[in-house]
Short mmCIF file of C-alpha atoms in Angstrom, two decimals:
data_model
loop_
_atom_site.label_atom_id
_atom_site.label_comp_id
_atom_site.label_asym_id
_atom_site.label_seq_id
_atom_site.Cartn_x
_atom_site.Cartn_y
_atom_site.Cartn_z
CA MET D 30 0.06 0.00 0.04
CA TYR D 31 1.19 3.56 -0.79
CA HIS D 32 1.96 5.80 2.19
CA ASN D 33 0.86 9.06 0.56
CA ALA D 34 0.55 12.34 2.34
CA GLY D 35 -0.30 15.99 1.35
CA LEU D 36 -0.51 19.74 2.24
CA ILE D 37 -3.71 21.81 2.40
CA GLY D 38 -3.53 25.57 2.29
CA HIS D 39 -3.72 28.67 0.12
CA PRO D 40 -1.69 29.74 -1.73
CA LEU D 41 0.76 26.95 -2.20
CA SER D 42 2.58 27.83 -5.50
CA HIS D 43 5.85 28.51 -3.65
CA SER D 44 5.62 25.74 -1.13
CA ILE D 45 8.87 23.56 -0.79
CA SER D 46 7.06 21.11 1.42
CA PRO D 47 6.59 18.46 -1.37
CA LEU D 48 10.45 18.73 -2.03
CA ILE D 49 11.19 18.08 1.61
CA HIS D 50 8.74 15.21 2.19
CA ASN D 51 9.56 13.45 -0.94
CA TYR D 52 13.21 13.60 0.04
CA PHE D 53 12.11 11.96 3.23
CA TYR D 54 10.27 9.17 1.23
CA HIS D 55 13.48 8.68 -0.80
CA LYS D 56 15.68 8.35 2.18
CA SER D 57 13.32 6.03 4.17
CA ARG D 58 12.58 3.79 1.16
CA ILE D 59 8.96 4.10 1.96
CA ASN D 60 6.65 3.71 -1.07
CA GLY D 61 4.63 6.88 -1.20
CA GLY D 62 4.55 10.63 -2.21
CA TYR D 63 3.52 14.00 -1.21
CA CYS D 64 1.36 16.55 -3.08
CA CYS D 65 -0.30 19.88 -2.62
CA PHE D 66 -3.91 20.67 -2.38
CA ASP D 67 -4.49 24.46 -2.89
CA VAL D 68 -8.04 24.97 -1.77
CA ASP D 69 -10.62 27.39 -0.67
CA LYS D 70 -11.94 26.82 2.83
CA SER D 71 -15.19 25.52 1.42
CA GLU D 72 -13.30 22.64 -0.34
CA ILE D 73 -11.52 21.34 2.82
CA ALA D 74 -14.09 18.67 3.53
CA GLN D 75 -14.16 17.53 -0.02
CA ILE D 76 -10.21 17.02 -0.03
CA ILE D 77 -10.31 15.24 3.38
CA HIS D 78 -12.86 12.86 1.79
CA ILE D 79 -10.61 12.22 -1.16
CA MET D 80 -7.62 11.60 1.09
CA LYS D 81 -9.59 9.16 3.15
CA LYS D 82 -10.85 7.31 0.07
CA PHE D 83 -7.42 6.77 -1.21
CA TYR D 84 -5.99 5.87 2.19
CA PHE D 85 -3.60 8.74 2.72
CA LYS D 86 -1.60 8.50 5.92
CA GLY D 87 -2.25 12.10 6.70
CA PHE D 88 -1.71 15.64 5.75
CA ASN D 89 -0.16 18.96 6.66
CA VAL D 90 -2.03 22.18 7.08
CA THR D 91 -0.51 25.57 6.38
CA LEU D 92 -1.87 29.19 6.33
CA PRO D 93 -4.61 30.17 6.55
CA TYR D 94 -6.27 26.98 7.86
CA LYS D 95 -4.42 25.93 10.87
CA THR D 96 -7.19 26.87 13.03
CA ASP D 97 -10.18 26.20 10.84
CA ILE D 98 -8.95 22.47 10.34
CA ILE D 99 -9.62 21.76 14.15
CA ASP D 100 -13.47 21.71 13.34
CA PHE D 101 -12.75 18.66 11.11
CA LEU D 102 -10.83 16.55 13.56
CA ASP D 103 -11.78 13.72 15.83
CA GLU D 104 -9.03 14.31 18.35
CA VAL D 105 -6.37 16.98 18.94
CA GLU D 106 -3.24 16.67 21.04
CA PHE D 107 -2.89 18.71 24.15
CA GLN D 108 -0.24 21.09 22.90
CA ALA D 109 -1.97 21.81 19.71
CA SER D 110 -5.30 22.30 21.41
CA LYS D 111 -3.80 24.91 23.82
CA ILE D 112 -1.98 26.64 20.87
CA ASN D 113 -5.33 26.56 18.97
CA ALA D 114 -3.46 25.63 15.68
CA VAL D 115 -2.84 22.36 13.99
CA ASN D 116 -0.40 21.90 11.10
CA THR D 117 -0.23 18.04 10.92
CA VAL D 118 -3.20 15.53 10.77
CA LYS D 119 -2.76 11.85 10.87
CA ILE D 120 -5.47 9.57 9.49
CA ILE D 121 -6.09 6.26 11.33
CA ASP D 122 -8.91 4.17 10.24
CA GLY D 123 -10.77 7.12 8.76
CA LYS D 124 -10.35 9.24 11.90
CA LEU D 125 -8.46 12.42 11.96
CA PHE D 126 -5.82 13.20 14.80
CA GLY D 127 -4.36 16.67 14.93
CA TYR D 128 -0.89 17.86 16.10
CA ASN D 129 1.34 20.87 16.06
CA THR D 130 4.77 20.04 14.90
CA ASP D 131 5.74 23.66 14.37
CA LEU D 132 6.39 23.65 17.98
CA PHE D 133 9.07 20.96 17.38
CA GLY D 134 10.57 22.78 14.59
CA ILE D 135 11.02 25.92 16.80
CA GLU D 136 12.54 24.12 19.76
CA LYS D 137 14.98 22.17 17.44
CA THR D 138 16.09 25.42 15.72
CA PHE D 139 17.00 26.97 19.12
CA GLU D 140 18.68 23.84 20.19
CA ASP D 141 20.77 23.54 17.09
CA PHE D 142 21.96 27.02 17.36
CA ASN D 143 22.68 26.42 21.16
CA ILE D 144 20.54 29.39 22.15
CA GLU D 145 19.69 29.52 25.82
CA ILE D 146 16.44 31.17 26.66
CA PHE D 147 16.60 31.59 30.45
CA LYS D 148 16.74 35.36 31.47
CA LYS D 149 17.23 36.45 27.96
CA LYS D 150 15.59 39.60 26.56
CA ILE D 151 13.51 38.57 23.61
CA LEU D 152 11.58 40.79 21.02
CA ILE D 153 9.04 38.92 18.83
CA LEU D 154 7.62 40.74 15.81
CA GLY D 155 4.11 39.74 15.02
CA SER D 156 1.38 37.76 16.90
CA GLY D 157 -0.49 35.99 14.18
CA GLY D 158 -0.86 32.24 13.77
CA ALA D 159 2.76 31.68 13.13
CA ALA D 160 3.62 33.18 16.44
CA LYS D 161 1.43 31.08 18.66
CA PRO D 162 3.69 27.96 18.98
CA LEU D 163 6.58 30.52 19.63
CA PHE D 164 4.64 32.01 22.43
CA TYR D 165 3.73 28.66 23.82
CA PHE D 166 7.35 27.62 23.69
CA LEU D 167 8.46 30.65 25.63
CA LYS D 168 5.70 30.74 28.03
CA ASP D 169 7.47 28.98 30.98
CA LYS D 170 11.10 29.76 29.95
CA ASN D 171 11.48 32.69 32.44
CA ALA D 172 12.57 35.02 29.71
CA TYR D 173 11.67 38.72 29.28
CA VAL D 174 9.43 38.79 26.16
CA ASP D 175 8.42 42.00 24.25
CA ILE D 176 5.93 41.64 21.41
CA VAL D 177 5.44 44.18 18.60
CA ASN D 178 2.33 43.96 16.47
CA ARG D 179 0.31 46.42 14.34
CA THR D 180 -2.85 45.69 16.48
CA VAL D 181 -2.26 45.51 20.13
CA LYS D 182 -5.79 44.09 20.75
CA ASN D 183 -5.06 41.03 18.53
CA THR D 184 -1.92 40.33 20.54
CA GLU D 185 -3.89 40.66 23.77
CA THR D 186 -6.52 38.10 22.42
CA VAL D 187 -3.75 35.57 21.46
CA LEU D 188 -2.03 35.83 24.84
CA GLU D 189 -5.25 35.29 26.79
CA GLN D 190 -6.03 32.12 24.80
CA LEU D 191 -2.59 30.88 25.86
CA GLU D 192 -3.03 32.01 29.41
CA ILE D 193 0.14 34.14 29.11
CA TYR D 194 0.17 37.15 31.44
CA ASN D 195 3.88 38.12 31.60
CA PHE D 196 4.72 39.12 28.16
CA ASN D 197 4.77 42.87 27.16
CA ASN D 198 2.64 44.08 24.22
CA PHE D 199 3.36 47.07 21.93
CA ASP D 200 2.31 48.60 18.77
CA LEU D 201 4.84 49.50 15.89
CA LEU D 202 5.74 52.89 17.50
CA PHE D 203 7.79 50.95 20.00
CA LEU D 204 10.31 50.34 17.17
CA LYS D 205 11.21 54.04 17.22
CA LYS D 206 12.74 53.73 20.68
CA ASN D 207 16.18 52.62 21.33
CA ASN D 208 16.27 49.00 22.77
CA TYR D 209 18.66 46.12 23.02
CA TYR D 210 17.56 42.41 22.77
CA ASP D 211 19.56 39.27 23.13
CA ILE D 212 17.13 37.48 20.66
CA ILE D 213 14.73 38.88 18.00
CA VAL D 214 12.30 36.62 16.13
CA ASN D 215 10.26 37.75 13.12
CA THR D 216 7.14 35.86 12.69
CA THR D 217 5.47 38.31 10.19
CA SER D 218 5.31 38.23 6.51
CA VAL D 219 6.50 41.80 6.06
CA GLY D 220 8.96 42.12 3.29
CA ILE D 221 8.30 38.69 1.76
CA ASP D 222 7.40 40.57 -1.50
CA LYS D 223 10.93 42.00 -1.47
CA LYS D 224 9.60 45.32 -0.13
CA GLU D 225 11.34 47.00 2.78
CA PHE D 226 11.11 45.60 6.38
CA PHE D 227 10.10 47.61 9.42
CA ASP D 228 12.69 50.23 10.40
CA MET D 229 14.72 48.38 12.95
CA SER D 230 17.56 50.96 13.26
CA HIS D 231 16.78 51.68 16.87
CA ILE D 232 16.79 48.02 17.80
CA ASP D 233 20.03 46.10 18.50
CA CYS D 234 20.34 42.36 18.59
CA GLY D 235 23.26 40.84 20.55
CA GLU D 236 23.00 37.14 20.02
CA PHE D 237 20.47 35.54 17.63
CA ALA D 238 18.22 36.74 14.92
CA PHE D 239 15.56 34.25 13.82
CA ASP D 240 13.19 34.78 10.87
CA PHE D 241 10.21 32.49 10.32
CA GLN D 242 10.32 33.43 6.75
CA TYR D 243 12.76 31.52 4.48
CA SER D 244 14.42 32.28 1.16
CA ILE D 245 16.13 29.79 -1.14
CA ASP D 246 17.61 32.55 -3.37
CA GLY D 247 19.02 34.90 -0.81
CA CYS D 248 18.77 36.38 2.63
CA THR D 249 15.35 37.52 3.98
CA PRO D 250 14.71 41.30 4.46
CA PHE D 251 14.75 40.89 8.16
CA LEU D 252 18.01 39.04 8.27
CA ASP D 253 19.63 41.49 5.86
CA ILE D 254 19.36 43.89 8.75
CA TYR D 255 21.06 41.88 11.47
CA LYS D 256 23.37 39.21 9.56
CA ASN D 257 26.39 41.43 9.82
CA SER D 258 26.10 42.31 13.47
CA VAL D 259 24.92 39.21 15.35
CA PRO D 260 26.99 36.04 15.87
CA LYS D 261 24.11 33.77 15.06
CA TYR D 262 21.14 34.07 12.59
CA THR D 263 18.80 31.78 10.58
CA ASP D 264 15.82 31.87 8.37
CA GLY D 265 12.81 29.54 8.75
CA LEU D 266 14.08 26.70 6.53
CA LEU D 267 15.58 24.71 9.38
CA MET D 268 12.29 24.96 11.32
CA LEU D 269 10.36 23.91 8.17
CA ILE D 270 12.60 20.83 7.79
CA TYR D 271 12.25 19.69 11.36
CA GLN D 272 8.51 20.25 11.55
CA GLY D 273 8.24 18.37 8.45
CA LEU D 274 10.45 15.52 9.76
CA LYS D 275 8.18 15.26 12.81
CA ALA D 276 5.18 15.05 10.72
CA PHE D 277 6.59 12.52 8.31
CA GLY D 278 7.37 10.31 11.43
CA LEU D 279 3.70 10.62 12.64
CA PHE D 280 2.30 9.76 9.22
CA ASN D 281 4.46 6.57 8.77
CA ASP D 282 5.22 5.51 12.25
CA VAL D 283 8.99 5.90 11.83
CA LYS D 284 11.91 7.81 13.32
CA LEU D 285 13.86 8.97 10.34
CA GLU D 286 17.42 10.15 10.84
CA ILE D 287 18.65 12.43 8.18
CA ASP D 288 21.69 14.73 7.42
CA ILE D 289 20.10 18.20 7.83
CA ASN D 290 22.95 20.01 6.18
CA GLU D 291 22.72 17.54 3.12
CA LEU D 292 18.87 18.26 2.83
CA LYS D 293 19.46 21.98 2.99
CA LYS D 294 21.90 21.72 0.14
CA PHE D 295 19.54 19.60 -1.80
CA ILE D 296 16.73 22.22 -1.26
CA LEU D 297 18.89 25.10 -2.32
CA LYS D 298 20.10 23.20 -5.50
CA LYS D 299 16.50 22.26 -6.46
CA GLY D 300 15.15 25.71 -5.65
#
């Protein structure tokens, strides 16, 4: 039997998830493949029905459906439930089980760069769906966390849902004040269309700059600001690989060991 999986979201024209997952299939020698389903919200139920019919092992979910998908699930793991976002769904005997492997991707990225969180001063840009697992990850790390978002009220709502009461919340005017942070994380899509990023000239970063965006043809606009002044920085490619690896393991009940650097080189070559 084929061990197929897929990705639901919109838009998906630039997604490299099929490239990553089909690399996993090749390395694991598992007979299967991974494909994209670029759909409107109204088509999600139909796509799920098709995947069940053809015995898919599961699927990933990306923007903008990571919360919407929960309504279709039979069971959601504790962490994904608390984050209120699911990016991985396993299909077992026609039932749907939801997980959030983005959290694993974030944890592994900090671990690979040997970044200590305890007592660090951290700035997070954005509080949308991508930021939720990051907030959850930092919740009990005893760090000093400031969040900057266009709309303060939106951030307040997310923090209340996650039962986080010790993060500071600011609007974009905060970036005009001189500040220093050990770690800065960008979770927004600002600059993704090659336009300018926020003015970060007043914000210094001393240790680690982490962009959830990724680029296979050069540095992201956010990292362009800090790459020459911080000792460690990364885009979101590593996070994407790790969350995909975790999802692949869930789909196929395996623990696949891969050479991360080899995979990154493969992606950059194919991209």
